[in-house]
Amino acid sequence: MFASASSLDATFAALADPTRRAILARLASGEATVTELAEPFAMSQPAISKHLKVLERAGLISGGREAQRRPRRLEAQPLAKASQWLDEYRKFWEDRFLRLDALLEDMKIEEKQKRPPAKGRKRK
Amino acid sequence: MFASASSLDATFAALADPTRRAILARLASGEATVTELAEPFAMSQPAISKHLKVLERAGLISGGREAQRRPRRLEAQPLAKASQWLDEYRKFWEDRFLRLDALLEDMKIEEKQKRPPAKGRKRK
């Protein structure tokens, strides 16, 4: 379970910020330069660059091939690994939701049985 | 995309620590008290309690029904939401891995074509 624990640490820490998640969402549709990435945010380029550094250190993005513009691109592997970790809990939450559904169903049936039949309405 | 951004922030931040992830793994198999949770770690109970507070604030665990022992239990919803967020990128990394596979396949074929056929061996 502790295999690549530090890389999971870095991935989850990098994802714990709305600006960084928005940057990843933008890069999912293609490479972009720092200027392009900064545009939608009310943030200075140095502030954006700081976020990019966190994402880079976590391996979530990498510098592009063009040395001058250095467009950044999304890296798939850390996201896949984080998702894989969460998948271990899928059975757990699916069971919970199924039990909640069953509970709600029971409550509905109980509610129906409590209510007296409306007068003048045909009963099936 | 920014809906419940702060809860995603808290979830991912809470997951960015191996001890906290190990606590969640333990709770996935059933409720446990602080003493029980502290056992497998070379950590003081106050240190464990700190981690539990982070998990509680993120809604990942909750106190149990027994007031005295207050066993903690895993809460499914934040994990499901984090997984849902990562799922948006599933297509992205699956495409990447498919392209890598295709590239490796091409390299294998090229390698095969370069190699001269071994003498004395039957060829299919």
XYZ file of C-alpha atoms in Angstrom:
248
model
C 0.000 0.000 0.000
C 2.902 2.328 0.685
C 4.355 1.757 -2.793
C 4.912 5.125 -4.463
C 3.364 6.762 -1.377
C 5.383 9.943 -1.888
C 4.187 10.324 -5.472
C 0.573 9.909 -4.305
C 1.288 12.525 -1.602
C 2.502 14.975 -4.252
C -0.393 14.232 -6.612
C -3.128 14.691 -4.012
C -1.435 17.816 -2.579
C -1.227 19.315 -6.081
C -4.919 18.557 -6.705
C -5.971 20.294 -3.450
C -6.275 23.705 -5.115
C -9.002 25.003 -7.471
C -6.583 27.024 -9.656
C -4.333 24.019 -10.180
C -7.331 21.824 -11.014
C -8.524 24.474 -13.495
C -5.054 24.538 -15.107
C -5.202 20.753 -15.545
C -8.687 21.040 -17.047
C -7.375 23.604 -19.558
C -4.377 21.400 -20.456
C -6.633 18.376 -20.988
C -7.780 20.094 -24.197
C -4.224 20.745 -25.425
C -0.812 22.276 -24.675
C -0.670 25.905 -23.513
C 1.958 28.495 -22.605
C 2.159 30.212 -19.208
C 0.617 33.361 -20.760
C -2.294 31.357 -22.160
C -2.746 29.544 -18.854
C -2.727 32.813 -16.866
C -5.389 34.488 -19.054
C -8.595 33.141 -17.456
C -7.381 33.907 -13.919
C -7.266 37.195 -12.016
C -3.729 36.271 -11.067
C -0.229 37.507 -11.842
C 2.068 35.380 -14.008
C 4.408 34.715 -11.043
C 1.428 33.381 -9.064
C 0.493 31.113 -11.965
C 4.129 30.040 -12.338
C 4.150 28.969 -8.679
C 1.126 26.746 -9.289
C 2.780 25.331 -12.417
C 5.866 24.457 -10.386
C 3.756 22.468 -7.905
C 2.082 20.635 -10.787
C 5.454 19.994 -12.457
C 7.038 18.627 -9.274
C 4.081 16.251 -8.921
C 4.653 15.114 -12.517
C 1.158 16.241 -13.501
C 2.453 18.531 -16.240
C 5.648 18.793 -18.270
C 7.345 21.423 -20.400
C 6.724 21.143 -24.116
C 9.291 20.619 -26.852
C 9.571 24.241 -27.997
C 12.345 25.694 -25.824
C 11.263 29.314 -26.336
C 7.562 29.217 -25.572
C 7.841 26.082 -23.442
C 4.157 25.167 -23.642
C 3.033 22.929 -20.794
C 1.169 19.700 -21.284
C -0.822 17.383 -19.078
C 0.792 14.115 -17.979
C -1.609 11.216 -17.606
C 0.168 8.780 -15.281
C -0.187 10.495 -11.847
C -3.904 11.090 -12.457
C -4.341 7.435 -13.422
C -2.540 6.350 -10.236
C -4.618 8.612 -7.987
C -7.764 7.268 -9.615
C -6.515 3.714 -9.118
C -6.030 4.410 -5.399
C -9.574 5.768 -5.075
C -10.948 2.797 -7.019
C -10.051 0.568 -4.062
C -12.873 2.316 -2.207
C -15.422 2.102 -5.023
C -17.012 -1.056 -3.612
C -17.259 0.693 -0.247
C -19.184 3.739 -1.459
C -21.318 1.784 -3.911
C -22.440 -0.487 -1.042
C -23.230 2.595 1.079
C -25.308 4.194 -1.665
C -27.178 0.937 -2.316
C -28.025 0.712 1.395
C -29.206 4.352 1.386
C -31.387 3.629 -1.660
C -32.912 0.616 0.086
C -33.552 2.721 3.201
C -35.293 5.451 1.169
C -37.400 2.818 -0.593
C -38.472 1.392 2.789
C -39.358 4.872 4.052
C -41.496 5.537 0.955
C -43.423 2.283 1.437
C -43.962 3.055 5.131
C -45.199 6.569 4.295
C -47.667 5.142 1.756
C -49.038 2.664 4.281
C -49.527 5.412 6.900
C -51.539 7.669 4.576
C -55.290 6.919 4.601
C -56.726 6.234 1.126
C -58.126 9.447 -0.402
C -61.915 9.472 -0.565
C -63.588 9.385 -3.951
C -60.398 8.301 -5.689
C -60.290 4.934 -7.363
C -57.861 2.516 -5.766
C -55.861 0.185 -7.949
C -16.345 22.856 -12.407
C -15.927 25.048 -9.344
C -18.993 23.504 -7.678
C -18.015 22.223 -4.222
C -14.429 23.274 -4.996
C -13.647 23.802 -1.306
C -14.798 20.290 -0.412
C -12.585 18.851 -3.171
C -9.726 20.978 -1.778
C -10.228 19.473 1.679
C -10.581 15.928 0.351
C -7.426 16.015 -1.771
C -5.433 17.771 0.990
C -6.524 15.097 3.477
C -5.503 12.323 1.060
C -2.004 13.822 0.594
C -0.544 11.928 3.563
C 0.355 8.219 3.842
C -0.766 7.901 7.498
C -4.160 9.390 6.717
C -4.555 7.109 3.697
C -3.615 4.117 5.881
C -6.243 5.176 8.462
C -8.883 5.262 5.722
C -7.765 1.826 4.508
C -8.175 0.492 8.056
C -11.636 2.067 8.423
C -12.774 0.604 5.099
C -12.866 -2.766 6.868
C -14.919 -1.446 9.808
C -15.241 1.134 12.595
C -12.288 1.606 14.960
C -11.414 3.643 18.042
C -8.493 6.077 18.219
C -6.511 3.498 20.259
C -7.140 0.832 17.633
C -6.235 3.235 14.838
C -3.000 4.292 16.567
C -1.775 0.692 17.111
C -0.130 -0.024 13.721
C 1.737 3.304 13.711
C 4.891 4.352 15.545
C 3.024 7.506 16.498
C 1.624 9.060 19.668
C -2.134 9.214 20.139
C -2.100 13.036 19.900
C -0.353 12.744 16.519
C -2.988 10.272 15.343
C -5.740 12.516 16.735
C -4.404 15.388 14.630
C -4.662 13.270 11.493
C -8.181 12.194 12.504
C -9.189 15.855 12.848
C -8.014 16.587 9.289
C -9.988 13.579 8.016
C -13.054 14.635 10.032
C -12.963 18.214 8.763
C -12.816 16.859 5.202
C -15.879 14.716 5.965
C -13.918 11.537 5.191
C -14.619 10.035 8.609
C -17.197 10.589 11.331
C -17.549 9.739 15.006
C -19.526 6.626 15.742
C -22.721 6.311 17.777
C -21.162 5.125 21.032
C -20.407 8.322 22.944
C -17.781 6.750 25.205
C -15.522 4.961 22.766
C -16.488 7.166 19.820
C -15.287 4.753 17.161
C -14.585 6.438 13.862
C -16.009 5.287 10.579
C -15.284 5.945 6.940
C -17.619 8.249 5.005
C -18.098 7.342 1.368
C -19.286 10.563 -0.272
C -16.057 12.652 -0.437
C -14.124 9.687 -1.873
C -16.830 9.182 -4.492
C -16.669 12.885 -5.422
C -12.867 12.888 -5.718
C -13.069 9.802 -7.910
C -15.749 11.478 -10.036
C -13.451 14.463 -10.575
C -10.576 12.203 -11.679
C -12.919 10.254 -13.966
C -13.160 13.353 -16.190
C -9.556 12.637 -17.141
C -9.992 8.905 -17.719
C -10.468 9.348 -21.471
C -7.297 11.444 -21.532
C -5.012 8.877 -19.906
C -6.612 5.928 -21.678
C -5.925 7.640 -25.029
C -2.335 8.287 -23.938
C -1.762 4.671 -22.937
C -3.324 3.407 -26.177
C -0.978 5.653 -28.170
C 2.017 4.386 -26.147
C 0.924 0.799 -26.826
C 0.677 1.496 -30.548
C 4.126 3.100 -30.508
C 5.663 0.088 -28.730
C 3.962 -2.233 -31.235
C 5.447 -0.226 -34.131
C 8.909 -0.363 -32.533
C 8.664 -4.155 -32.127
C 7.713 -4.621 -35.790
C 10.563 -2.342 -36.896
C 13.013 -4.258 -34.695
C 11.856 -7.570 -36.182
C 12.298 -6.280 -39.747
C 15.847 -5.083 -38.964
C 16.994 -8.447 -37.567
C 18.286 -10.875 -40.226
C 16.515 -14.263 -40.138
C 18.480 -16.748 -37.994
C 20.227 -19.438 -40.079
C 19.215 -23.076 -39.715
C 15.960 -22.124 -37.970
C 12.702 -23.028 -39.580
C 10.668 -20.026 -40.626
C 6.914 -20.102 -40.386
